Coordinates of C-alpha atoms in Angstrom, one line a residue:
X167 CA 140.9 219.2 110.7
X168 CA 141.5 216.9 107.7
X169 CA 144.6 218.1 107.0
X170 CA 145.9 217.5 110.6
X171 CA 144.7 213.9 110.4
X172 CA 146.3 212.9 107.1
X173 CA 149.4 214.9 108.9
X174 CA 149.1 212.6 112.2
X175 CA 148.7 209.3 109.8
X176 CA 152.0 210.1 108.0
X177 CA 153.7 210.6 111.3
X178 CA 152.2 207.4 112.2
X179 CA 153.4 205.7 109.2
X180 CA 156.6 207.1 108.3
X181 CA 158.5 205.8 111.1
X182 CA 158.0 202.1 110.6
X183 CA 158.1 202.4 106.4
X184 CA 162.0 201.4 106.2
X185 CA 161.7 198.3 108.9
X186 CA 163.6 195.9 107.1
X187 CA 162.8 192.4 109.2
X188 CA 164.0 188.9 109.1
X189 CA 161.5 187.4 107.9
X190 CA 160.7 189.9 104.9
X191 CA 164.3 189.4 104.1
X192 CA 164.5 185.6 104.2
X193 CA 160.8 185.3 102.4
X194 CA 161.7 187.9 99.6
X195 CA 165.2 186.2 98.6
X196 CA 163.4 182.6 98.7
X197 CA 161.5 184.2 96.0
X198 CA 164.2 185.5 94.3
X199 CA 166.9 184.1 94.1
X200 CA 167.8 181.9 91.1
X201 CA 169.5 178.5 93.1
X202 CA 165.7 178.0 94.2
X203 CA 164.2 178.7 90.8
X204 CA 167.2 176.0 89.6
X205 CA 166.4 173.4 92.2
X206 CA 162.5 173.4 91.2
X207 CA 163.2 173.1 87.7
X208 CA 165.5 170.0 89.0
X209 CA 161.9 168.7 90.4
X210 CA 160.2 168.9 86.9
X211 CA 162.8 167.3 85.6
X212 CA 162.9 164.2 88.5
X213 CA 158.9 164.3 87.7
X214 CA 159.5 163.4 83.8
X215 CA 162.3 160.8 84.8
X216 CA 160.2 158.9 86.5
X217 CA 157.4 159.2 84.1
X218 CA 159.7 158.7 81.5
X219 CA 161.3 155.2 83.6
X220 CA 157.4 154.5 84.0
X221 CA 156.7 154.5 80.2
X222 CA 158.4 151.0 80.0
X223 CA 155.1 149.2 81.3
X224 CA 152.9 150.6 79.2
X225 CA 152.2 149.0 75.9
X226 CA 154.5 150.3 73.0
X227 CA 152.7 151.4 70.3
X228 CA 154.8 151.7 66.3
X229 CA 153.3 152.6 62.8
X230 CA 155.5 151.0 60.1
X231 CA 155.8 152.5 56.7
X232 CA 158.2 151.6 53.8
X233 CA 157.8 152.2 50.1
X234 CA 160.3 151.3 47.9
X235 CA 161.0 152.5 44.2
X236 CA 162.4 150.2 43.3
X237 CA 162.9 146.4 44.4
X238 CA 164.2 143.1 43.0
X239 CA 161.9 140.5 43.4
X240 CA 162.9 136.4 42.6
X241 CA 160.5 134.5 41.1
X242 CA 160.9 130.2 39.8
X243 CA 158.7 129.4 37.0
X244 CA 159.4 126.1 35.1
X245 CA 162.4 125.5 36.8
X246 CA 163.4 128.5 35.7
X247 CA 165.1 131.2 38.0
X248 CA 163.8 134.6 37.0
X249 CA 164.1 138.1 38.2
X250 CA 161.6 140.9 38.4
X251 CA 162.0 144.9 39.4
X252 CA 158.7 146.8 40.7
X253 CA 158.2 149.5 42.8
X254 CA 156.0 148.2 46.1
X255 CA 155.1 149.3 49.6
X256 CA 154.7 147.6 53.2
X257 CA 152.6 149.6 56.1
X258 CA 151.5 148.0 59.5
X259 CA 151.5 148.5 63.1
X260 CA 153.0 147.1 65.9
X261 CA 152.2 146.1 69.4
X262 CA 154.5 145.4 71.9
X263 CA 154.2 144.6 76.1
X264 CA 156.3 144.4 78.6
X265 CA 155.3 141.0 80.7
X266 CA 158.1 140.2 83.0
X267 CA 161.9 141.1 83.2
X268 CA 163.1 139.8 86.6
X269 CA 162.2 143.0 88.4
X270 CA 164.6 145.1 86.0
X271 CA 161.9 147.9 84.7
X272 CA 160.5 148.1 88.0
X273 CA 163.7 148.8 89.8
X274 CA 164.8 151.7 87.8
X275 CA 161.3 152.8 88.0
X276 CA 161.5 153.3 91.5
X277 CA 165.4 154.6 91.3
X278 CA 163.6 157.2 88.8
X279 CA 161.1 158.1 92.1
X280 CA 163.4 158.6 94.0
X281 CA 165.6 161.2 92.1
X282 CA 162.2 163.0 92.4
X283 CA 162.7 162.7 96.3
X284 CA 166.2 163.4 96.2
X285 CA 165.1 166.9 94.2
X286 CA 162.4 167.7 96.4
X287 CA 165.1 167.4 99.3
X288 CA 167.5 169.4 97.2
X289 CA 165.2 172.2 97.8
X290 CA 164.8 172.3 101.0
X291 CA 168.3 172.2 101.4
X292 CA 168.8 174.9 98.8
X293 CA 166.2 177.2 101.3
X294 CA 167.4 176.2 104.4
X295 CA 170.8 177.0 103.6
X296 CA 170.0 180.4 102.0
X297 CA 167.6 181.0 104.8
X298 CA 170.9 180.6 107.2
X299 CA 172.8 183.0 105.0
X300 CA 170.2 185.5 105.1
X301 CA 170.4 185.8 109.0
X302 CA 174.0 185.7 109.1
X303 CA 174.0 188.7 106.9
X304 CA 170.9 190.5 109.0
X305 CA 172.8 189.4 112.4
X306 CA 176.5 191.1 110.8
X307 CA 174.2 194.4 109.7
X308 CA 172.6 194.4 113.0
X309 CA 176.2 194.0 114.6
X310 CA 177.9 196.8 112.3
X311 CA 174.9 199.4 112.7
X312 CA 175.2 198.8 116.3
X313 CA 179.5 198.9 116.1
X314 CA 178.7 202.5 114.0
X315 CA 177.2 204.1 116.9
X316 CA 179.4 202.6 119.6
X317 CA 182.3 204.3 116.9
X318 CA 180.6 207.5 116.3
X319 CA 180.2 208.2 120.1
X320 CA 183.6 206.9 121.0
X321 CA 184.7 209.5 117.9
X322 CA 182.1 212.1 119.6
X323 CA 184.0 211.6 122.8
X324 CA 187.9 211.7 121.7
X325 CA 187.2 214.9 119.8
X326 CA 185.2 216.8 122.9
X327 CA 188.1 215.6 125.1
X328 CA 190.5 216.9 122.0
X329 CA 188.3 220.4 122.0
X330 CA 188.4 220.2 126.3
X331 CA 192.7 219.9 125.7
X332 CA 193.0 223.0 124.2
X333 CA 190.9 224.9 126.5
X334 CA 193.0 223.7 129.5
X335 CA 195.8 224.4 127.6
X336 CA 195.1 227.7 127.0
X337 CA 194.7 227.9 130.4
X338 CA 198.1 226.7 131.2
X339 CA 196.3 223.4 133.2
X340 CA 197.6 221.2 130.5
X341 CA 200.4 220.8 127.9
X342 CA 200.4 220.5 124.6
X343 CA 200.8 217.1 124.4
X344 CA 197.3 215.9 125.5
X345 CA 196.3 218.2 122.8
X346 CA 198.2 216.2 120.0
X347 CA 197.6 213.0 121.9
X348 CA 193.3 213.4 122.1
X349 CA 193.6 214.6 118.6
X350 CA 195.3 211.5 117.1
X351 CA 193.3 209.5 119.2
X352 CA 190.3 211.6 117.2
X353 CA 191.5 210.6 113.9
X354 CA 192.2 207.0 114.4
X355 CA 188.6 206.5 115.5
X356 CA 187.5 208.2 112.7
X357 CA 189.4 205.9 110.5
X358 CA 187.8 202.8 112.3
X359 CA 184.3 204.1 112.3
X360 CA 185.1 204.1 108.4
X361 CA 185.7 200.2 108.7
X362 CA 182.2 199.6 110.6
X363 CA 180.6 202.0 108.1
X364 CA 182.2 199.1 105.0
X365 CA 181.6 196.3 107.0
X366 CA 177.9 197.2 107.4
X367 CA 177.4 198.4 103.2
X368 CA 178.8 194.7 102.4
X369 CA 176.6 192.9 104.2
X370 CA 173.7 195.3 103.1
X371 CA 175.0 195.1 99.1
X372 CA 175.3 190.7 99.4
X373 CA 171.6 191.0 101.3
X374 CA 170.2 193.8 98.5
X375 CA 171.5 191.1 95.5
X376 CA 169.6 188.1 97.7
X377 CA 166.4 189.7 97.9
X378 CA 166.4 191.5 94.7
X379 CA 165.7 194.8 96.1
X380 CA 168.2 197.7 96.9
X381 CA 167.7 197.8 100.9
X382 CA 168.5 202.1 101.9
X383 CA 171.7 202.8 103.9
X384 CA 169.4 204.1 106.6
X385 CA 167.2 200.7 107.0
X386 CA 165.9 200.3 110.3
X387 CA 166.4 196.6 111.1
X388 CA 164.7 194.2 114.3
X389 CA 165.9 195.2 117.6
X390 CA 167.0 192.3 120.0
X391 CA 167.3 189.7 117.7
X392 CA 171.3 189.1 118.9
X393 CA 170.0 189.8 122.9
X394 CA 167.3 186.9 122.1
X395 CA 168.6 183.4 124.0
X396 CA 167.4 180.5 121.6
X397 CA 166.1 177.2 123.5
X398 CA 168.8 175.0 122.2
X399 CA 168.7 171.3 123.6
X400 CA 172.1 169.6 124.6
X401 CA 174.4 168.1 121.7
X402 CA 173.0 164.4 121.1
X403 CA 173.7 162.5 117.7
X404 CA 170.2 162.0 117.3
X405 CA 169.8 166.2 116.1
X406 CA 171.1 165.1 113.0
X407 CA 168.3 162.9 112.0
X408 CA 166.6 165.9 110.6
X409 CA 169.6 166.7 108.5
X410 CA 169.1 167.1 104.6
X411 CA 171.8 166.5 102.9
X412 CA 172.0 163.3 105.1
X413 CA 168.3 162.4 103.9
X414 CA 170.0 162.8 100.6
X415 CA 172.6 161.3 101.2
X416 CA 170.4 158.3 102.4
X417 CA 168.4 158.3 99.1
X418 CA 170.9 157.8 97.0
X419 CA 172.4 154.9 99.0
X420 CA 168.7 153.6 98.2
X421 CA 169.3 154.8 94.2
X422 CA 172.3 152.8 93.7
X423 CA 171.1 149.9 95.2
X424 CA 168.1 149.6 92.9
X425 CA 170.1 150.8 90.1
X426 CA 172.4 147.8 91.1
X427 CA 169.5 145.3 90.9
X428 CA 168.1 146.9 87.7
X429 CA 171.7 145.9 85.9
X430 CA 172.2 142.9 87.8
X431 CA 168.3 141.4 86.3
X432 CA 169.4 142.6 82.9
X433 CA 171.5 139.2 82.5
X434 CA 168.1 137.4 82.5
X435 CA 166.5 138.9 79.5
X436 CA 162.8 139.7 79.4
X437 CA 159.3 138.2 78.4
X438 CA 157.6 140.6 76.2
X439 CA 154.2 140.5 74.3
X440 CA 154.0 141.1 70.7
X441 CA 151.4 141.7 68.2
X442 CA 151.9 143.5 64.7
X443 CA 148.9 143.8 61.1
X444 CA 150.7 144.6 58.1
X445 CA 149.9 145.4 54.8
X446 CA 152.0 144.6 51.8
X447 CA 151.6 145.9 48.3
X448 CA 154.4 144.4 46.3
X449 CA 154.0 141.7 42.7
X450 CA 150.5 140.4 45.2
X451 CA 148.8 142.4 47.7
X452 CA 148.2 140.6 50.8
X453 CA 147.7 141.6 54.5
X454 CA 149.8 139.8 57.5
X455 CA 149.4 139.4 61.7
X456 CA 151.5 138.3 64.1
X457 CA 150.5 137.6 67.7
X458 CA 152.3 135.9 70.5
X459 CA 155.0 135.8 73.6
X460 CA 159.1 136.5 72.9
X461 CA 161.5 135.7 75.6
X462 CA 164.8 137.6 75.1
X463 CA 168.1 136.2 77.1
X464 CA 171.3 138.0 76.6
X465 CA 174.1 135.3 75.5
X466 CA 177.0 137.9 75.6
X467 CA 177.3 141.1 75.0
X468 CA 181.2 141.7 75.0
X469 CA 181.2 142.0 78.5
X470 CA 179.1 145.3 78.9
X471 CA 176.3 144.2 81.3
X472 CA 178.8 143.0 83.9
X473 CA 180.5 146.1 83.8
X474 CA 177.4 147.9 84.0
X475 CA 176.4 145.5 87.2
X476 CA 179.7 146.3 88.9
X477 CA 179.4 150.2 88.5
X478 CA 176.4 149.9 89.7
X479 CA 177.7 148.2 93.1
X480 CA 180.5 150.5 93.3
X481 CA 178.6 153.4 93.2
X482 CA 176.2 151.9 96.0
X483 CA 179.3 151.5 98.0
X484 CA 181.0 154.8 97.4
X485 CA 177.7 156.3 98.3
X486 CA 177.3 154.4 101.4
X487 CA 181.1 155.9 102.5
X488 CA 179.9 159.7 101.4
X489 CA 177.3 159.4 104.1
X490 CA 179.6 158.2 106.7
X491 CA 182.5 160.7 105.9
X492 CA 179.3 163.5 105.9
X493 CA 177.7 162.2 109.0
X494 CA 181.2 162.5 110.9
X495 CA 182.0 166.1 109.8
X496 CA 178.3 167.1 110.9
X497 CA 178.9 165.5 114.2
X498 CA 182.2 167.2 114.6
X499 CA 181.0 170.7 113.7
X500 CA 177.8 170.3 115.5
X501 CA 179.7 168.8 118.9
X502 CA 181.9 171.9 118.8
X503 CA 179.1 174.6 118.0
X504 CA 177.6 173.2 121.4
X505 CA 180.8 173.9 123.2
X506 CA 181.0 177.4 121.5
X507 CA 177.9 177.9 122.4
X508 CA 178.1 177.0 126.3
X509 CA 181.4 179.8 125.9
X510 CA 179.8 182.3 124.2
X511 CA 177.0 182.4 127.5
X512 CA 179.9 182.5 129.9
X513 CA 181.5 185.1 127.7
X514 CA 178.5 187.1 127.4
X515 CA 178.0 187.3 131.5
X516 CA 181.5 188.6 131.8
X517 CA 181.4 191.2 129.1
X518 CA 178.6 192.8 130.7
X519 CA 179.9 192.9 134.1
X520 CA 183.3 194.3 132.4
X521 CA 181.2 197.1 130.9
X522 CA 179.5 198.1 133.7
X523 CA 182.9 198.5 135.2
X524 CA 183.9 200.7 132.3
X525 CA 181.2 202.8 132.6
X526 CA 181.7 203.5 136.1
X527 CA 186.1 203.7 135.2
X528 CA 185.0 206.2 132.6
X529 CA 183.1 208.6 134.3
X530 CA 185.5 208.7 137.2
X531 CA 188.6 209.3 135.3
X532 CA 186.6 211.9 133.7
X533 CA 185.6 213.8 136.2
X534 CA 189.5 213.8 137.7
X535 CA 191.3 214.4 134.2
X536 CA 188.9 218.2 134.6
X537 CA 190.3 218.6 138.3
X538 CA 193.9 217.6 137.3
X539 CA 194.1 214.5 139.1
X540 CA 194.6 211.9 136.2
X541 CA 196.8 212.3 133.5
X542 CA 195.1 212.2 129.6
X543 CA 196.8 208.3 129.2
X544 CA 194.9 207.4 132.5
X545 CA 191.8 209.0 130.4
X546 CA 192.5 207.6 127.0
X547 CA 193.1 203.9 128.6
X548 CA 189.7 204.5 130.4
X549 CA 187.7 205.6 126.9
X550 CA 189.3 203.0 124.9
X551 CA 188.1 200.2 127.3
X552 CA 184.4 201.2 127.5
X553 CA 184.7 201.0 123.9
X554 CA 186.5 198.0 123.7
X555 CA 184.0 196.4 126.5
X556 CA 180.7 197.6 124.4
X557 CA 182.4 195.8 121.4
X558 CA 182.9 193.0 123.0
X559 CA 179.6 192.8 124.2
X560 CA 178.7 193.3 121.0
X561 CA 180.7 190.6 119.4
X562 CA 179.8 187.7 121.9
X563 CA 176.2 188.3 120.5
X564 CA 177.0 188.4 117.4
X565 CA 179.1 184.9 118.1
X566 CA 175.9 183.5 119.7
X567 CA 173.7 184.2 117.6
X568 CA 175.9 182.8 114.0
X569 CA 176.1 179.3 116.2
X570 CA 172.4 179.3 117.2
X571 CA 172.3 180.0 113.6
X572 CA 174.3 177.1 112.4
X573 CA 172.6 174.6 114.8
X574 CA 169.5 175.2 113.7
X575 CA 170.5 174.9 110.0
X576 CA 172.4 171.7 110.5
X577 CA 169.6 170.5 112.3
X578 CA 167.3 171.2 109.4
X579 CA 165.0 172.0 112.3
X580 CA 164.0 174.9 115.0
X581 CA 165.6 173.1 118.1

C-alpha cells in the first residue's frame, strides 16, 4: 500500500518538475545576473559620495608633527648677529570649521544626493530592462516550441502523403511524379523543422546564461501567455511620466544645475573657523594657540574657476537637450507600438478565420486527392497553407505579445 502511494506522489510530481515559468525566470536572472550586482555596487558608491560631499561640514580635525635634525636658528646678542644649529621639534593640533561659503558646500552636497538617486534609478532601469529581455526570450521559446510541433506534424503529414504516393502508385492510380514531389516536399520540411528546433536552443542558451542555470531541452514552459490580451490604455504622452531613464534624465538636469551654482559660489571665497595648540621644543620650549574666524576670497586663479563655472552651465544645458532628444524618440517608438498593436488585433482576427478555412481546405482536398479528384499540387498547396495559416497565427501572437512587452517597459509601469 505504501509503495503504491509513494508511486501515485511521483506521478503526481513528476509532471509539473520541469515547468519553467516567467516569473521563476525573470526572479532567478534578477538574482543573477552581474549588470544588477554592478548597478548596486554603483549605489554604495553614490552612498559614500554623498557622505564623502557631507564631510565638508563637519569640523576638520589635523595632528601636526615635525622634528627636525637639524635647524639654523638666528640669534642678536650685543648687536651682534649670531647663528646657532640644534636639533628641535614642533607638535600641535588643528581645528578647522566650515561657517559659510555662499551655498558652495551645500550645493555639491546635495548634487552628491542625488547621484545616490540617479543610482537607485539606474537599478531599476537595469531590472526593468532585463525583466523585458527575459520575456522576449520566454515569448520566442514559447513561439519556437509551439512552431516545432506545427513543423513536426506538417513533416508527419508530407511524409504519410509521400508513403500514401507510392501505394497508389503501385496501384497504377498515380504517377511517379507525386511520389518525387510528396517526397521533396518531405525533406524540405524536415530541413525547416531543423530551423525552429535552432531558433528555440538560442533563445533557451541566452535565457540558461541569464538565469545562471542550464534550463533542459524538454522544459515545459506557461501555456497562454502569447493568447493572453494585456489591458493596455490608449497612447497619451503622459505614459511616459513613469519612464526611468527619463527620471534620470531629469536628475541630472537637477545635478548640473547645482553643480553650476557650487562653481559659480566658489568666486566668493568662504568663512571658516580656526583653532590650533602647538607645542614647540626648539633653543626654548614654549606652547602656542590660535583661535579665531578667516575669510578666504579668490583674487585670481589663472582663470580656472570661470572655466569650471562655464562647464558647469554647459553641461546643465547639454543635459537639458539629452532629455528632450530622449523624450522624442520614446514618444515616437511608443506612438508606433500603439499602432502595431491596434494591427496586430486586426491581424490576429483574420489569421484565425484563415485557419479555420485551412482546416476545412485541407481535409477536403484530402479526402479527393484518395478518390482521384485533385491532383497532389492541389494537395500540397492545401497542406502548405494550413501550415502557413497556424504560423501565422502563431506569429501575430508572438508580435503582440513583444509590443505589449515593450509598452510596458517603456512605461516603467504595468499599464
Amino acid at each position: 500500500m505504501k509503495k503504491n502511494l509513494l508511486l501515485l506522489a511521483l506521478l503526481w510530481v513528476t509532471p509539473h518538475a520541469d515547468i519553467l515559468t516567467l516569473q521563476e525566470s525573470i526572479d532567478k536572472t534578477l538574482s543573477a545576473h552581474p549588470n544588477i550586482k554592478n548597478f548596486m555596487l554603483d549605489v554604495s558608491l553614490g552612498e559614500q559620495n554623498y557622505l564623502s560631499a557631507r564631510s565638508a561640514y563637519l569640523p576638520q580635525i589635523n595632528l601636526q608633527a615635525e622634528y627636525d635634525v637639524q635647524h639654523t636658528y638666528s640669534l642678536a646678542q650685543n648687536r651682534q648677529f649670531n647663528t646657532l644649529e640644534k636639533a628641535g621639534y614642533q607638535a600641535g593640533v588643528i581645528v578647522g570649521q566650515k561657517i559659510w561659503d555662499f551655498s558652495k558646500t551645500s550645493s555639491k552636497i546635495d548634487a552628491a544626493s542625488l547621484d545616490e538617486e540617479i543610482a537607485k534609478l539606474s537599478v531599476l532601469e537595469a531590472k526593468a530592462l532585463l525583466i523585458y529581455k527575459v520575456e522576449s526570450l520566454y515569448a520566442t521559446m514559447i513561439v519556437q516550441k509551439k512552431a516545432i510541433l506545427v513543423r513536426q506534424k506538417d513533416m508527419q503529414t508530407k511524409q504519410e502523403l509521400y508513403n500514401q504516393a507510392q501505394s497508389l502508385v503501385k496501384e497504377g492510380i498515380k504517377t511517379s511524379s507525386d511520389e518525387t514531389r510528396f517526397l521533396s516536399s518531405y525533406y524540405e520540411a524536415k530541413d525547416v523543422l531543423g530551423v525552429a528546433q535552432a531558433s528555440f536552443d538560442k533563445a533557451r542558451s541566452t535565457l540558461s546564461l541569464y538565469m545562471g542555470e542550464k534550463i533542459d531541452a524538454e522544459v515545459t514552459l506557461e501555456g497562454g501567455l502569447l493568447e493572453n490580451k494585456k489591458n493596455m490604455k490608449s497612447y497619451d504622452d503622459s505614459l511616459l511620466s513613469e519612464n526611468n531613464e527619463l527620471k534620470i534624465q531629469d536628475q541630472s538636469i537637477q545635478k548640473n544645475i547645482l553643480q553650476h551654482k557650487s562653481a559659480k559660489a566658489a568666486h566668493y571665497g568662504s568663512v571658516d573657523a580656526v583653532a590650533s595648540y602647538t607645542h614647540f621644543d626648539t633653543l626654548n620650549a614654549y606652547d602656542t594657540s590660535v583661535v579665531g574666524v578667516m575669510f578666504t576670497v579668490p583674487l585670481y586663479s589663472g582663470g580656472n574657476i570661470s572655466a569650471t563655472e562655464q562647464m558647469a552651465n554647459i553641461a546643465t544645458n547639454k543635459s537639458r537637450e539629452l532629455k528632450n532628444a530622449k523624450l522624442l524618440e520614446l514618444q515616437d517608438e511608443l506612438h508606433s507600438l500603439f499602432i502595431d498593436l491596434e494591427r496586430y488585433e486586426n491581424t490576429i482576427v483574420a489569421k484565425q478565420a484563415q485557419l479555420e478555412a485551412a482546416k476545412s481546405t485541407e481535409k477536403v482536398l484530402g479526402a479527393r486527392y484518395k478518390e482521384g479528384l485533385a491532383t497532389y499540387i492541389e494537395l500540397l498547396d492545401a497542406t502548405t497553407f494550413l501550415l502557413a495559416s497556424e504560423l501565422g497565427l502563431l506569429e501575430a501572437y508572438y508580435s503582440r505579445s513583444m509590443a505589449q512587452n515593450r509598452i510596458k517597459y517603456l512605461t516603467g509601469k504595468q499599464i
